[in-house]
Structures are given as structure tokens and as C-alpha cells.
Amino acid sequence: MIVLDAKKNGWIDLLKEAIDFQGVALVKNVLEPSHIESSKSELYRVQKEIIRDVGSERLKTAGELGVLRLMFRYSDFFFKYLEIPEVLQVVDATVSNTAILHLQNGFILPSYPEGESPSVFQNRYHMDFPRVLNGVLLSINVFFPIDDFTSDNGGTLVSIATQQSTIQPSREYLEMTARPVECSAGSMIVFDSTLWHAAGMNRSGKDRLAINMQFTRSYIKQQIDYVRAIGADKIQLLPERTKQLLGWFTRVVTSLDEYYQPSEKRLYRAGQG
């Protein structure tokens, strides 16, 4: 896998090539130590609030391992991930400058003894965007390890150059070719959302933390309607680009009154792709 440095000029052009040819690249030196530490504390705090609101049994029934959805609802801190300059550079250079956030999920991946980790969607090989349309890149993942990623703590397994394939690789091929991403906390793993990958098995004896964001063309539906879920009052206080990423300018009208509005008041702004 190509390893780039966000502190060096030209990294974004090399990343574009890496995504085209290998489907994935690793970018070092993105998050500051203070941001990493704040992310850890906020992930655990949000996890407690989600368990309180949803309930442990419902979360267990969903068949997920420590997935935290709709973190914006519980902590304004996670809006900051939509303001990271390197993230915006990636989105603009790959999907488009009118892309929207398809999802932002936190991960607190628990540790299990060897061979005892339950089999769930996360740790089975999959595409995050299982739609291949003539090789057009419609979705990109930007994944932040909040702990160092190692082969022991469930560093994401990626099968290089399996993106944009209309043929599903066999399980045997994926198991033979996939390698864990090993990197420092605060790095940024960027991959074409059609790349075959899986969460690794965490057998380190402690949780492994990460944050994943997926960005798509603006006309593709989000996993969660962030505008409705967060609320207009809060979203209107955010920076313009953050509002755009959350889908503020690609809302669907619900009445003729909303439809017949001057351009500056339209819910679906012109030129959104």
C-alpha cells in the first residue's frame, strides 16, 4: 500500500493515482495528538449515551461490534471531522466538491480471545458501496485510526486493487491477498468504497478505536438523514461547507410552497451535481 505524508507537497495528487490503481492509500500526520485524545474520550461518552437511548439488547440484535451511529446527535465535537483540511482535499479530489456525507460512524471494537470473535458484517469481507457503474467513483471512505492499528488489534484488512470490480472475489482469494493496515493513530486511510475489505479480529486485550466517514455524490441517499436528525437550528450555526456536507443544500421539498421559491431559498440548491 502507498504511504503518503500530509505534511509534504503533492500528496493529494499521488493519493488520486493510488485510489485509481490500488483502491487505497495511507496518509500519515493528519490528526494532532490533542484531537486524538479528545476523540477517544468523546467516543466513549457517546457510546454510553447511545446505549442509554437505544438499549444494549437492541444494539446486540443489530449484529454490530461497537458501532456508534449519529454521533453528531450526542457530541458537537464530531462536526470537527468535517472541517479537517485533508478530508476536504480528499473529497474534492475524488468524489466532487459538492459531495455529501453518506455516513460517519465511530468504532469501539472490543477484544476477544483468539477464535471467539463473533462473525458479523464488519469482519466479513464486503464493499461499503456495492454498486459498480462503469468505473465511476461515486463514493470514497476516509477512515481515521484513533488507536494505533496493528495486526493484533483488528487493523482493517484490505485487498488491494479489488475496487470497481463487477466480479466478486472468492473468499479464498480475499483471505490470501488481504493485509491489515498497520499505522499510527491520527493517520488517514482513504479507499474507494467499492474496495473489498473487513475489520480485523481484535485480540489485543483492549478496545480498538476508529472513526469512518463515507462521502458520496450529492444525489445518493444518506444512511441517515442528518439534516432531520440533527435539526435545522443546530445546522444553521455550522460553517457553510459543513452544512453542505451534511446535505443542507440537497434537501427534498415536501410542498409546492417549498418548491416554488427563489433560488436563494430553495432546499435543493442549483449546481449540486
XYZ file of C-alpha atoms in Angstrom:
273
model
C 0.000 0.000 0.000
C 1.204 3.505 -0.831
C 2.043 5.589 2.255
C 1.878 9.372 1.911
C 2.657 12.249 4.251
C 0.125 15.066 4.662
C 2.985 17.416 5.577
C 4.610 17.020 2.152
C 3.576 18.826 -1.003
C 1.929 16.803 -3.746
C 0.429 14.106 -1.543
C -3.106 14.646 -2.862
C -2.102 14.024 -6.493
C -0.337 10.800 -5.525
C -3.357 9.775 -3.497
C -5.619 10.171 -6.543
C -3.341 7.843 -8.507
C -3.250 5.345 -5.661
C -7.057 5.283 -5.492
C -7.251 4.736 -9.261
C -4.727 1.898 -9.366
C -4.774 0.297 -5.913
C -8.071 1.485 -4.456
C -6.500 2.578 -1.175
C -3.764 4.764 0.320
C -2.499 5.652 3.776
C -1.815 9.283 4.701
C 0.335 9.973 7.769
C 0.383 13.023 10.053
C -3.194 14.222 9.795
C -4.631 14.468 13.319
C -2.894 16.300 16.151
C -2.354 14.393 19.457
C -4.871 16.618 21.254
C -7.527 15.806 18.626
C -6.831 12.090 19.041
C -7.218 12.260 22.810
C -10.444 14.249 22.561
C -11.765 11.701 20.059
C -11.124 8.851 22.497
C -12.973 10.462 25.380
C -15.866 11.579 23.172
C -16.259 8.131 21.588
C -16.650 6.509 24.988
C -19.013 9.216 26.198
C -21.196 8.890 23.099
C -21.209 5.113 23.419
C -22.727 5.390 26.903
C -25.433 7.751 25.670
C -26.333 5.547 22.701
C -26.622 2.514 24.976
C -28.854 4.555 27.279
C -31.109 5.683 24.402
C -31.240 2.505 22.301
C -30.602 -0.234 24.848
C -27.968 -2.952 24.920
C -30.332 -5.654 23.672
C -31.389 -3.748 20.543
C -27.766 -2.973 19.735
C -26.805 -6.618 20.226
C -29.660 -7.770 17.992
C -28.385 -5.460 15.214
C -25.321 -7.694 14.875
C -22.692 -4.968 15.232
C -19.499 -4.758 17.266
C -19.171 -1.374 18.923
C -20.559 0.741 16.052
C -21.579 4.290 17.031
C -24.007 5.965 14.637
C -25.300 9.542 14.559
C -22.570 10.786 16.881
C -23.413 14.409 15.958
C -26.611 13.994 17.965
C -24.628 13.455 21.141
C -21.463 15.495 20.648
C -20.711 18.602 18.588
C -17.067 17.511 18.630
C -17.619 15.201 15.669
C -18.586 18.086 13.406
C -14.881 18.968 13.515
C -14.139 15.939 11.342
C -15.988 17.679 8.514
C -13.639 20.666 8.803
C -10.306 18.818 8.586
C -8.478 20.330 5.577
C -7.050 16.984 4.435
C -10.510 15.416 4.474
C -11.904 18.205 2.313
C -8.965 17.882 -0.087
C -9.670 14.174 -0.491
C -13.394 14.695 -1.065
C -12.826 17.444 -3.634
C -10.140 15.490 -5.493
C -12.051 12.216 -5.688
C -15.860 12.409 -5.479
C -16.554 16.126 -6.073
C -16.721 19.442 -4.252
C -20.483 19.010 -3.955
C -20.266 15.587 -2.285
C -22.282 14.881 0.852
C -21.642 12.767 3.914
C -23.170 9.335 3.485
C -22.242 8.291 6.998
C -19.994 8.990 9.935
C -19.561 6.054 12.316
C -17.415 5.592 15.367
C -15.948 2.197 16.245
C -15.063 0.846 19.651
C -14.049 -2.650 18.569
C -13.914 -4.946 21.600
C -11.211 -7.536 22.098
C -11.970 -11.271 22.093
C -9.775 -14.294 22.747
C -8.398 -15.969 19.635
C -11.202 -17.625 17.670
C -14.043 -16.229 19.806
C -14.898 -13.012 17.961
C -18.486 -13.225 16.622
C -18.917 -13.191 12.852
C -20.740 -10.005 11.839
C -20.946 -7.851 8.717
C -17.988 -5.723 9.841
C -15.492 -8.570 9.956
C -16.716 -10.283 6.796
C -15.257 -9.058 3.501
C -17.526 -6.523 1.858
C -17.799 -3.327 -0.172
C -19.156 -0.265 1.627
C -20.695 0.894 -1.669
C -21.720 -2.264 -3.552
C -22.504 -0.514 -6.832
C -20.085 -0.537 -9.753
C -21.142 1.821 -12.524
C -18.685 1.850 -15.422
C -15.775 2.575 -13.107
C -17.135 5.953 -11.997
C -16.066 6.747 -8.450
C -19.253 7.660 -6.620
C -18.132 7.102 -3.043
C -14.933 7.460 -1.004
C -14.124 6.357 2.552
C -11.953 8.399 4.888
C -11.060 6.277 7.903
C -9.217 7.528 10.990
C -7.474 5.127 13.377
C -7.835 6.674 16.837
C -5.597 3.963 18.273
C -2.514 2.628 16.538
C -3.652 -0.061 14.094
C -1.853 -3.403 14.316
C -2.483 -6.939 13.141
C -3.318 -7.862 16.766
C -5.935 -5.211 17.490
C -8.051 -5.535 14.370
C -6.383 -3.178 11.915
C -8.634 -3.013 8.838
C -7.962 -5.748 6.284
C -7.800 -4.501 2.691
C -7.470 -6.429 -0.543
C -5.567 -4.068 -2.809
C -6.832 -3.437 -6.361
C -10.197 -5.159 -5.862
C -12.119 -1.884 -6.307
C -14.550 -1.255 -9.170
C -14.792 -4.970 -9.990
C -18.067 -6.394 -11.283
C -16.891 -9.858 -10.235
C -16.923 -10.745 -6.552
C -13.593 -12.219 -5.438
C -13.811 -15.601 -3.759
C -13.432 -15.773 -0.012
C -10.262 -17.788 -0.506
C -8.748 -15.091 -2.731
C -9.616 -12.333 -0.268
C -8.178 -14.270 2.662
C -4.965 -14.885 0.724
C -4.496 -11.324 -0.504
C -5.921 -9.090 2.242
C -3.435 -7.451 4.586
C -4.043 -5.495 7.810
C -3.408 -1.771 7.705
C -0.785 -1.065 10.349
C -0.315 2.599 11.151
C -0.165 5.218 13.869
C -3.215 6.827 15.436
C -4.150 10.005 13.611
C -3.302 8.648 10.187
C -5.956 8.656 7.469
C -6.869 5.586 5.449
C -8.555 6.564 2.192
C -10.214 3.991 -0.052
C -12.618 3.650 -2.931
C -15.825 2.475 -1.244
C -16.071 -0.422 -3.706
C -12.789 -1.901 -2.374
C -13.172 -5.272 -0.662
C -12.189 -5.022 2.997
C -13.095 -6.167 6.510
C -12.476 -5.292 10.124
C -9.696 -7.393 11.579
C -10.069 -9.524 14.695
C -9.121 -7.681 17.866
C -7.248 -9.993 20.224
C -5.106 -7.310 21.880
C -6.859 -7.351 25.238
C -8.250 -3.814 24.890
C -10.631 -1.844 22.671
C -9.542 -0.525 19.277
C -10.985 2.871 18.362
C -11.596 4.419 14.942
C -13.861 6.798 13.020
C -15.077 6.106 9.498
C -16.651 8.598 7.120
C -18.062 7.862 3.690
C -18.752 10.595 1.136
C -20.895 10.187 -1.980
C -22.217 12.203 -4.894
C -24.933 14.537 -3.654
C -27.806 12.700 -5.339
C -27.199 9.448 -3.438
C -29.288 8.983 -0.309
C -27.534 9.168 3.046
C -27.585 6.288 5.506
C -29.173 8.708 7.986
C -30.982 11.933 7.103
C -28.558 14.115 9.037
C -30.488 17.333 8.469
C -33.629 15.954 10.099
C -31.725 14.019 12.747
C -29.587 16.961 13.877
C -32.174 19.691 13.429
C -32.227 22.888 11.405
C -31.484 25.166 14.363
C -28.143 23.493 15.068
C -27.132 23.000 11.424
C -27.645 26.666 10.582
C -24.941 27.569 13.122
C -22.333 25.451 11.319
C -19.860 26.556 8.604
C -21.259 26.636 5.060
C -19.128 23.709 3.889
C -20.194 21.579 6.849
C -23.838 22.358 6.104
C -23.287 21.342 2.502
C -21.618 18.047 3.515
C -24.487 17.232 5.855
C -26.970 17.611 2.976
C -28.418 21.015 3.854
C -28.379 22.116 0.220
C -29.786 18.869 -1.216
C -32.990 18.521 0.783
C -36.171 17.167 -0.785
C -39.149 19.521 -0.798
C -42.368 18.468 0.907
C -44.817 21.012 -0.515
C -45.440 23.266 -3.509
C -44.692 26.244 -1.310
C -41.191 24.869 -0.712
C -40.846 24.033 -4.415
C -41.767 27.452 -5.760
C -39.134 29.516 -4.002
C -36.500 31.922 -5.335
C -33.152 30.284 -5.970
C -31.555 31.561 -2.756
C -34.285 29.907 -0.657
C -34.556 26.565 -2.437
C -33.991 23.460 -0.349
C -32.159 21.794 -3.256
C -29.585 24.348 -4.327
C -28.626 24.502 -8.017
C -25.286 23.057 -9.130
C -25.081 20.255 -6.573
C -24.058 17.590 -9.051
